[in-house]
Tab-separated table of C-alpha atoms and ligand atoms in Angstrom:
chain	number	residue	atom	x	y	z
A	1	MET	CA	-8.667	96.910	51.460
A	2	THR	CA	-8.946	94.088	53.925
A	3	GLU	CA	-9.889	94.874	57.418
A	4	PRO	CA	-6.579	95.546	59.437
A	5	ILE	CA	-5.503	93.373	62.446
A	6	LYS	CA	-4.765	95.649	65.535
A	7	THR	CA	-2.066	94.784	67.586
A	8	ASP	CA	0.385	96.527	69.985
A	9	ALA	CA	3.495	95.097	67.861
A	10	LEU	CA	4.112	93.450	64.753
A	11	ILE	CA	7.097	91.289	64.868
A	12	ILE	CA	8.593	90.336	61.467
A	13	GLY	CA	10.305	87.096	61.666
A	14	ALA	CA	9.605	84.071	63.862
A	15	GLY	CA	13.237	83.054	64.486
A	16	PRO	CA	14.709	82.725	67.796
A	17	CYS	CA	14.955	86.445	68.518
A	18	GLY	CA	11.360	87.188	67.405
A	19	LEU	CA	9.960	84.577	69.390
A	20	PHE	CA	11.845	85.799	72.789
A	21	ALA	CA	10.524	89.381	71.397
A	22	VAL	CA	7.103	88.079	72.256
A	23	PHE	CA	8.160	87.219	75.867
A	24	GLU	CA	9.620	90.648	76.821
A	25	LEU	CA	6.855	92.462	75.146
A	26	GLY	CA	4.162	90.284	76.963
A	27	LEU	CA	5.820	90.805	80.433
A	28	LEU	CA	5.150	94.472	79.716
A	29	ASP	CA	1.522	93.841	78.721
A	30	MET	CA	1.928	94.358	74.997
A	31	LYS	CA	0.310	91.792	72.502
A	32	ALA	CA	2.054	90.584	69.214
A	33	HIS	CA	1.415	89.255	65.887
A	34	LEU	CA	4.192	87.532	64.124
A	35	VAL	CA	4.669	87.015	60.222
A	36	ASP	CA	7.134	84.663	58.818
A	37	ILE	CA	7.668	83.703	55.106
A	38	LEU	CA	8.573	80.094	56.390
A	39	ASP	CA	6.007	77.129	56.880
A	40	LYS	CA	7.403	76.898	60.311
A	41	ILE	CA	8.208	78.723	63.523
A	42	GLY	CA	12.044	78.878	64.440
A	43	GLY	CA	13.864	81.004	61.754
A	44	GLN	CA	17.394	79.591	60.940
A	45	CYS	CA	17.439	77.117	63.956
A	46	ALA	CA	14.439	75.062	62.646
A	47	GLU	CA	15.092	75.385	58.926
A	48	LEU	CA	18.823	75.268	58.618
A	49	TYR	CA	20.010	73.101	61.740
A	50	PRO	CA	17.220	71.712	63.660
A	51	GLU	CA	19.226	68.540	64.851
A	52	LYS	CA	22.328	70.474	65.340
A	53	PRO	CA	23.289	71.294	68.860
A	54	ILE	CA	23.889	74.763	70.194
A	55	TYR	CA	26.325	75.088	73.194
A	56	ASP	CA	26.311	78.876	73.922
A	57	ILE	CA	22.844	79.669	75.057
A	58	PRO	CA	23.196	80.751	78.835
A	59	GLY	CA	21.953	78.244	81.326
A	60	LEU	CA	21.548	75.368	78.627
A	61	PRO	CA	24.821	73.547	78.082
A	62	TYR	CA	23.266	71.639	74.993
A	63	ILE	CA	20.040	72.240	72.950
A	64	THR	CA	19.133	71.461	69.502
A	65	GLY	CA	17.910	74.028	67.112
A	66	GLN	CA	14.360	72.613	67.285
A	67	GLY	CA	14.771	72.081	70.896
A	68	LEU	CA	15.391	75.623	71.440
A	69	THR	CA	12.581	76.476	69.227
A	70	ASP	CA	10.202	74.313	71.203
A	71	ALA	CA	11.666	75.752	74.696
A	72	LEU	CA	11.000	79.318	73.351
A	73	LEU	CA	7.375	78.348	72.228
A	74	GLU	CA	6.718	76.942	75.782
A	75	GLN	CA	8.079	80.055	77.273
A	76	ILE	CA	5.899	82.337	75.522
A	77	LYS	CA	2.726	80.453	75.570
A	78	PRO	CA	1.200	82.605	78.388
A	79	PHE	CA	1.389	85.724	76.111
A	80	GLY	CA	-0.895	84.001	73.209
A	81	ALA	CA	0.759	85.693	70.027
A	82	THR	CA	-0.622	84.938	66.904
A	83	PHE	CA	1.411	83.571	64.039
A	84	HIS	CA	0.917	84.168	60.378
A	85	LEU	CA	3.043	81.744	58.704
A	86	GLN	CA	4.093	81.445	54.965
A	87	GLU	CA	3.412	85.174	54.319
A	88	MET	CA	6.116	87.774	53.541
A	89	VAL	CA	5.788	91.583	54.892
A	90	GLU	CA	6.110	93.523	51.648
A	91	LYS	CA	5.209	97.001	53.075
A	92	ILE	CA	5.692	99.211	56.251
A	93	GLU	CA	3.681	102.622	56.003
A	94	LYS	CA	3.902	105.176	58.797
A	95	ILE	CA	0.200	106.351	59.488
A	96	GLY	CA	0.932	107.841	63.303
A	97	ASP	CA	3.145	108.954	65.620
A	98	PRO	CA	4.259	106.245	65.978
A	99	GLU	CA	1.766	104.011	64.177
A	100	PHE	CA	2.281	101.566	61.318
A	101	ARG	CA	0.095	99.792	58.561
A	102	VAL	CA	2.050	96.568	57.745
A	103	SER	CA	1.181	94.713	54.548
A	104	THR	CA	2.079	91.209	53.488
A	105	ASP	CA	2.046	89.511	49.999
A	106	LEU	CA	-1.165	87.740	50.877
A	107	GLY	CA	-2.855	91.116	51.396
A	108	LYS	CA	-3.308	90.869	55.162
A	109	VAL	CA	-3.128	94.097	56.727
A	110	PHE	CA	-1.682	95.068	60.412
A	111	GLU	CA	-2.149	98.319	62.510
A	112	CYS	CA	0.454	98.694	65.262
A	113	LYS	CA	1.983	100.825	67.343
A	114	VAL	CA	5.639	99.545	67.043
A	115	VAL	CA	7.206	97.064	64.694
A	116	VAL	CA	9.912	94.818	65.524
A	117	ILE	CA	12.165	93.660	62.616
A	118	GLY	CA	13.675	89.951	63.596
A	119	ALA	CA	14.318	89.265	60.007
A	120	GLY	CA	17.649	87.481	60.366
A	121	GLY	CA	19.643	87.174	57.141
A	122	GLY	CA	16.501	88.184	55.397
A	123	SER	CA	13.669	85.786	54.019
A	124	PHE	CA	14.019	82.298	53.021
A	125	GLN	CA	13.364	82.220	49.295
A	126	PRO	CA	12.887	79.179	47.027
A	127	LYS	CA	15.961	78.263	44.641
A	128	ARG	CA	14.831	78.462	41.208
A	129	PRO	CA	15.545	75.587	38.939
A	130	PRO	CA	17.801	76.044	35.649
A	131	ILE	CA	14.962	75.760	33.322
A	132	PRO	CA	15.328	78.082	30.463
A	133	GLY	CA	12.050	80.575	30.489
A	134	ILE	CA	10.591	79.183	33.915
A	135	GLU	CA	9.856	82.703	34.915
A	136	ALA	CA	7.033	82.960	32.398
A	137	TYR	CA	5.207	80.404	34.031
A	138	GLU	CA	5.818	81.236	37.736
A	139	GLU	CA	2.693	82.084	39.917
A	140	ASN	CA	0.303	80.859	37.053
A	141	SER	CA	1.645	77.079	36.699
A	142	VAL	CA	4.974	76.704	38.593
A	143	PHE	CA	4.714	77.076	42.121
A	144	TYR	CA	7.447	77.017	44.897
A	145	ALA	CA	5.059	76.367	47.759
A	146	VAL	CA	1.625	75.035	48.186
A	147	ARG	CA	-0.459	77.697	49.716
A	148	LYS	CA	-3.824	76.299	49.200
A	149	MET	CA	-4.136	72.806	48.203
A	150	GLU	CA	-7.495	72.941	46.763
A	151	GLN	CA	-5.869	75.120	43.730
A	152	PHE	CA	-4.176	71.699	42.665
A	153	ARG	CA	-7.530	69.617	42.813
A	154	GLY	CA	-8.017	67.782	39.394
A	155	LYS	CA	-4.638	68.700	37.961
A	156	ARG	CA	-1.974	66.911	36.262
A	157	ILE	CA	0.886	67.702	38.669
A	158	LEU	CA	4.587	67.308	38.544
A	159	ILE	CA	6.912	67.573	41.572
A	160	VAL	CA	10.520	67.880	41.285
A	161	GLY	CA	12.877	66.937	44.036
A	162	GLY	CA	13.968	64.398	46.563
A	163	GLY	CA	13.806	66.379	49.927
A	164	ASP	CA	11.191	66.432	52.648
A	165	SER	CA	8.882	69.324	50.952
A	166	ALA	CA	8.908	67.266	47.537
A	167	LEU	CA	7.906	64.123	49.219
A	168	ASP	CA	5.423	65.600	51.836
A	169	TRP	CA	3.652	67.475	48.955
A	170	THR	CA	3.629	64.321	46.887
A	171	LEU	CA	1.760	62.375	49.705
A	172	ASN	CA	-0.347	65.074	50.198
A	173	LEU	CA	-1.472	66.150	46.858
A	174	ALA	CA	-1.603	62.473	45.383
A	175	PRO	CA	-5.413	62.012	46.665
A	176	ILE	CA	-7.003	65.501	44.886
A	177	ALA	CA	-4.562	65.325	41.665
A	178	SER	CA	-6.117	63.777	38.534
A	179	HIS	CA	-2.453	62.561	37.972
A	180	LEU	CA	0.686	63.015	40.024
A	181	THR	CA	4.443	62.462	38.903
A	182	LEU	CA	7.480	62.740	41.167
A	183	LEU	CA	10.417	63.501	39.241
A	184	HIS	CA	14.090	63.039	40.779
A	185	ARG	CA	17.573	62.909	39.385
A	186	ARG	CA	18.515	59.781	41.304
A	187	ASP	CA	16.677	57.213	43.319
A	188	GLN	CA	18.151	58.197	46.501
A	189	PHE	CA	16.326	60.790	48.723
A	190	ARG	CA	17.226	63.385	51.443
A	191	ALA	CA	13.474	63.342	52.788
A	192	ALA	CA	12.460	61.183	55.678
A	193	PRO	CA	12.699	57.324	54.835
A	194	ASP	CA	8.975	56.938	56.155
A	195	SER	CA	7.946	59.442	53.576
A	196	VAL	CA	9.890	57.425	50.760
A	197	ASN	CA	8.538	54.396	51.808
A	198	LYS	CA	4.789	55.911	51.564
A	199	MET	CA	5.564	57.400	48.058
A	200	MET	CA	7.072	54.071	46.902
A	201	ALA	CA	3.890	52.453	48.178
A	202	LEU	CA	1.709	54.682	46.107
A	203	VAL	CA	3.931	53.704	43.090
A	204	GLY	CA	3.362	50.275	43.698
A	205	LYS	CA	-0.353	50.615	43.794
A	206	GLY	CA	-0.208	52.723	40.400
A	207	LYS	CA	-1.396	55.934	42.116
A	208	ILE	CA	1.340	57.833	41.063
A	209	ASP	CA	4.413	57.727	38.919
A	210	PHE	CA	8.134	58.104	40.179
A	211	VAL	CA	10.500	59.285	37.222
A	212	LEU	CA	14.257	59.546	37.298
A	213	GLY	CA	15.620	62.401	35.247
A	214	GLN	CA	15.763	66.231	35.165
A	215	VAL	CA	13.351	68.900	33.712
A	216	ALA	CA	14.957	70.603	30.504
A	217	ALA	CA	12.447	72.715	28.856
A	218	LEU	CA	8.841	73.890	29.476
A	219	GLU	CA	6.118	73.987	26.854
A	220	GLY	CA	2.969	76.241	27.296
A	221	GLU	CA	1.268	79.294	26.027
A	222	GLY	CA	0.393	82.471	27.959
A	223	GLY	CA	1.881	81.257	31.405
A	224	ARG	CA	0.010	77.863	31.213
A	225	ILE	CA	2.322	74.746	31.000
A	226	SER	CA	1.305	72.006	28.724
A	227	LYS	CA	4.198	69.660	29.087
A	228	ALA	CA	7.680	69.291	30.627
A	229	VAL	CA	10.530	67.841	28.547
A	230	VAL	CA	12.292	65.422	30.762
A	231	LYS	CA	16.129	64.421	30.264
A	232	THR	CA	16.746	60.983	31.466
A	233	ASN	CA	20.256	60.094	33.004
A	234	ASP	CA	20.907	58.173	29.880
A	235	GLY	CA	20.663	61.430	27.922
A	236	SER	CA	17.282	60.524	26.168
A	237	ASP	CA	14.072	62.835	26.249
A	238	PHE	CA	10.508	62.367	26.871
A	239	HIS	CA	7.281	64.710	27.572
A	240	ILE	CA	5.306	64.603	30.784
A	241	ALA	CA	2.103	66.513	30.135
A	242	CYS	CA	1.185	68.389	33.088
A	243	ASP	CA	-0.869	71.700	34.201
A	244	ALA	CA	1.488	72.711	37.290
A	245	LEU	CA	4.999	72.151	38.121
A	246	LEU	CA	6.297	72.117	41.929
A	247	PRO	CA	10.120	72.154	42.193
A	248	PHE	CA	11.516	71.784	45.457
A	249	PHE	CA	15.189	72.669	45.311
A	250	GLY	CA	15.821	74.010	48.676
A	251	LEU	CA	15.664	77.627	50.012
A	252	THR	CA	18.206	80.221	50.026
A	253	MET	CA	18.409	83.410	52.292
A	254	LYS	CA	17.818	86.720	50.319
A	255	LEU	CA	17.219	89.975	52.138
A	256	GLY	CA	13.871	90.487	50.136
A	257	PRO	CA	11.604	93.347	50.768
A	258	VAL	CA	13.472	94.984	54.062
A	259	ALA	CA	15.561	97.333	51.841
A	260	SER	CA	12.422	98.891	50.541
A	261	TRP	CA	10.833	99.832	53.924
A	262	GLY	CA	12.472	103.196	54.033
A	263	ILE	CA	14.662	102.610	56.939
A	264	GLU	CA	18.370	103.435	57.006
A	265	MET	CA	20.493	100.651	55.909
A	266	LYS	CA	24.147	99.754	56.227
A	267	ASP	CA	25.746	98.222	53.173
A	268	GLY	CA	22.605	97.488	51.735
A	269	GLU	CA	21.834	94.651	54.211
A	270	LEU	CA	21.973	95.291	57.774
A	271	ILE	CA	19.873	97.926	59.765
A	272	PRO	CA	21.935	100.256	61.865
A	273	VAL	CA	20.554	100.636	65.457
A	274	GLU	CA	21.313	102.437	68.746
A	275	THR	CA	22.254	100.462	71.322
A	276	ALA	CA	19.894	101.646	74.177
A	277	SER	CA	16.890	100.281	72.662
A	278	PHE	CA	17.690	98.916	69.242
A	279	GLU	CA	15.252	101.374	67.473
A	280	THR	CA	15.987	101.932	63.837
A	281	ASN	CA	16.206	105.767	62.731
A	282	VAL	CA	12.434	105.601	62.492
A	283	PRO	CA	10.988	106.057	65.948
A	284	GLY	CA	8.789	102.961	66.632
A	285	ILE	CA	10.605	100.692	64.490
A	286	PHE	CA	12.896	98.249	66.115
A	287	ALA	CA	15.433	95.850	64.530
A	288	ILE	CA	17.070	92.878	66.810
A	289	GLY	CA	18.727	89.771	66.252
A	290	ASP	CA	20.963	89.122	62.866
A	291	ILE	CA	19.447	91.724	60.807
A	292	ASN	CA	20.690	94.803	62.930
A	293	TRP	CA	23.910	96.389	63.208
A	294	TYR	CA	26.062	98.258	65.736
A	295	PRO	CA	29.469	98.497	66.818
A	296	GLY	CA	30.964	95.066	68.002
A	297	LYS	CA	27.519	93.419	67.140
A	298	LEU	CA	27.871	89.488	67.307
A	299	LYS	CA	25.298	87.439	65.297
A	300	LEU	CA	24.720	85.166	68.553
A	301	ILE	CA	21.143	84.056	69.441
A	302	LEU	CA	22.011	85.626	72.995
A	303	SER	CA	22.889	89.028	71.632
A	304	GLY	CA	19.426	89.038	70.171
A	305	PHE	CA	17.773	87.789	73.330
A	306	HIS	CA	19.251	90.911	75.072
A	307	GLU	CA	18.166	93.385	72.255
A	308	ALA	CA	14.634	92.174	72.691
A	309	ALA	CA	14.550	93.043	76.472
A	310	LEU	CA	15.820	96.521	75.781
A	311	MET	CA	13.642	96.927	72.669
A	312	ALA	CA	10.548	96.091	74.936
A	313	GLN	CA	11.420	98.875	77.693
A	314	LYS	CA	11.338	101.518	74.744
A	315	ALA	CA	8.364	99.884	73.156
A	316	HIS	CA	6.263	100.114	76.200
A	317	ARG	CA	6.644	104.215	76.060
A	318	TYR	CA	4.982	104.110	72.458
A	319	VAL	CA	2.191	101.685	73.469
A	320	PHE	CA	1.456	103.138	76.827
A	321	PRO	CA	2.750	106.628	76.899
A	322	ASN	CA	0.799	107.267	80.040
A	323	LYS	CA	1.995	104.463	82.177
A	324	ARG	CA	5.201	104.457	84.061
A	325	LEU	CA	7.363	101.466	83.853
A	326	VAL	CA	8.447	99.885	86.972
A	327	PHE	CA	11.516	97.317	86.526
A	328	GLN	CA	10.534	93.942	88.265
A	329	TYR	CA	12.020	90.453	88.628
A	330	THR	CA	10.100	87.514	87.539
A	331	THR	CA	11.444	85.926	90.718
A	332	SER	CA	9.803	88.094	93.010
A	333	SER	CA	7.130	90.032	91.438
A	334	THR	CA	3.814	88.505	91.898
A	335	SER	CA	2.275	90.641	88.892
A	336	LEU	CA	4.898	89.279	86.384
A	337	GLN	CA	4.066	85.800	87.650
A	338	LYS	CA	0.436	86.284	87.213
A	339	LYS	CA	1.266	87.237	83.569
A	340	LEU	CA	3.222	84.029	83.352
A	341	LYS	CA	0.592	82.164	84.684
A	342	VAL	CA	2.443	80.480	87.382
A	343	LYS	CA	0.803	82.169	90.087
B	1	FAD	C1	24.324	76.197	60.828
B	1	FAD	C2	24.412	77.377	61.959
B	1	FAD	C3	24.642	77.093	63.252
B	1	FAD	C4	24.714	78.081	64.249
B	1	FAD	N1	25.019	77.924	65.274
B	1	FAD	C5	24.682	79.006	66.436
B	1	FAD	C6	25.239	78.797	67.792
B	1	FAD	O1	25.694	77.692	67.962
B	1	FAD	N2	25.010	79.690	68.462
B	1	FAD	C7	24.450	80.972	68.379
B	1	FAD	O2	24.161	81.779	69.240
B	1	FAD	N3	23.958	81.050	66.983
B	1	FAD	C8	24.237	80.394	65.889
B	1	FAD	N4	23.755	80.323	64.485
B	1	FAD	C9	23.113	81.583	64.351
B	1	FAD	C10	21.908	81.794	64.864
B	1	FAD	O3	21.007	81.004	64.157
B	1	FAD	C11	21.239	83.093	64.505
B	1	FAD	O4	22.379	84.264	65.094
B	1	FAD	C12	19.971	83.415	64.770
B	1	FAD	O5	19.048	82.320	63.943
B	1	FAD	C13	19.113	84.680	64.478
B	1	FAD	O6	17.849	84.689	64.899
B	1	FAD	P1	17.125	85.757	64.195
B	1	FAD	O7	15.514	85.572	65.022
B	1	FAD	O8	17.554	87.175	64.420
B	1	FAD	O9	16.793	85.394	62.711
B	1	FAD	P2	16.386	84.154	61.866
B	1	FAD	O10	16.764	82.941	62.750
B	1	FAD	O11	17.317	84.268	60.436
B	1	FAD	O12	14.859	84.294	61.553
B	1	FAD	C14	14.413	85.488	60.962
B	1	FAD	C15	13.216	84.954	60.187
B	1	FAD	O13	12.497	86.333	59.458
B	1	FAD	C16	11.754	85.549	58.322
B	1	FAD	N5	11.806	86.683	57.536
B	1	FAD	C17	12.677	87.718	56.871
B	1	FAD	N6	12.259	88.510	55.987
B	1	FAD	C18	10.832	88.567	56.342
B	1	FAD	C19	9.789	89.156	55.706
B	1	FAD	N7	9.913	90.004	54.941
B	1	FAD	N8	8.447	88.554	55.952
B	1	FAD	C20	8.610	87.427	56.621
B	1	FAD	N9	9.135	86.936	57.140
B	1	FAD	C21	10.467	87.091	57.162
B	1	FAD	C22	12.592	84.438	57.866
B	1	FAD	O14	12.003	83.638	56.991
B	1	FAD	C23	13.426	83.917	59.204
B	1	FAD	O15	12.564	82.874	59.389
B	1	FAD	C24	23.948	79.376	63.745
B	1	FAD	C25	23.415	79.578	62.312
B	1	FAD	C26	23.829	78.460	61.295
B	1	FAD	C27	23.194	78.951	60.026
């Protein structure tokens, strides 16, 4: 087994509520690690609406999704939380009273006193393109994310899509691929214009190919692709020889493994909590933000912030069972100000 990473709190989800949990835990001297399946921090705010305005964060009349994420990151800086991105928490095991072992799909293991589930609407998962039999090639030669670029060195790569991920990976993988083709169904892109220009420049220099069309079928054996059958917009077919297919068709939110963690669930998708500390039916496991349920719950960021503050008070009892907790204001407490590195 991999050497476990020991921490006071393991936070599942780096959305706004997971981020603010770092702050509330940090004020009470608890260290946190965060795991998120996305390749970026900020949950829905950063993934779904980075440029949209939010008007109901107390004290901030206007802030964008990305702006709020950046501000939260600035606010939690003093507490030095560690982020583990592009990893999905798969399993939570109880190993003490309370103490937990939490494992990710990449084999990382954490041992912690408390678990804070801030998993929102669930994990963002890639949309599977409608190609018959694609499942047989997944994880072998079809990949929905690039976790290690080296894996693609010297390979014939076919990237499909017209968004930022498709274009970014086209630009990043072009120098190490033996051959790279970008396939998109039209010649307009959702990706940043600068990336599109850079991609077109590579096409102009003959370094990569850009083809209009859609993958209709895959051919290969034992999970290894040898070619993709591409249907062009005029209805004709042709083959592209490739070793790896990377479709980037966007993300969808699925609950993912949350339901298998042995915690009581409501309607199969939300985690009921009590409202004094937002603890689940398992002592030491808390749920905050969009993932939890209690009478009157509103799926608003400000609700999750309040939940994080009360969660930290109860978590303190588990992490420091012999320490008395004294309530303090950041405005007047020099000890809190030292932790915030403003004194
Ligand atoms: C278009 C839009 C506009 C909105 N506008 C507003 C608004 O104006 N005001 C407002 O208050 N709210 C707004 N919301 C809602 C707000 O974004 C959510 O309430 C908020 O994001 C919830 O935060 P969270 O931290 O609970 O979860 P999320 O932001 O959903 O983050 C959860 C994170 O957990 C990760 N995760 C889940 N499962 C796992 C796992 N097993 N392993 C690892 N990681 C996992 C996910 O990848 C995700 O990044 C809006 C939402 C949308 C979609």
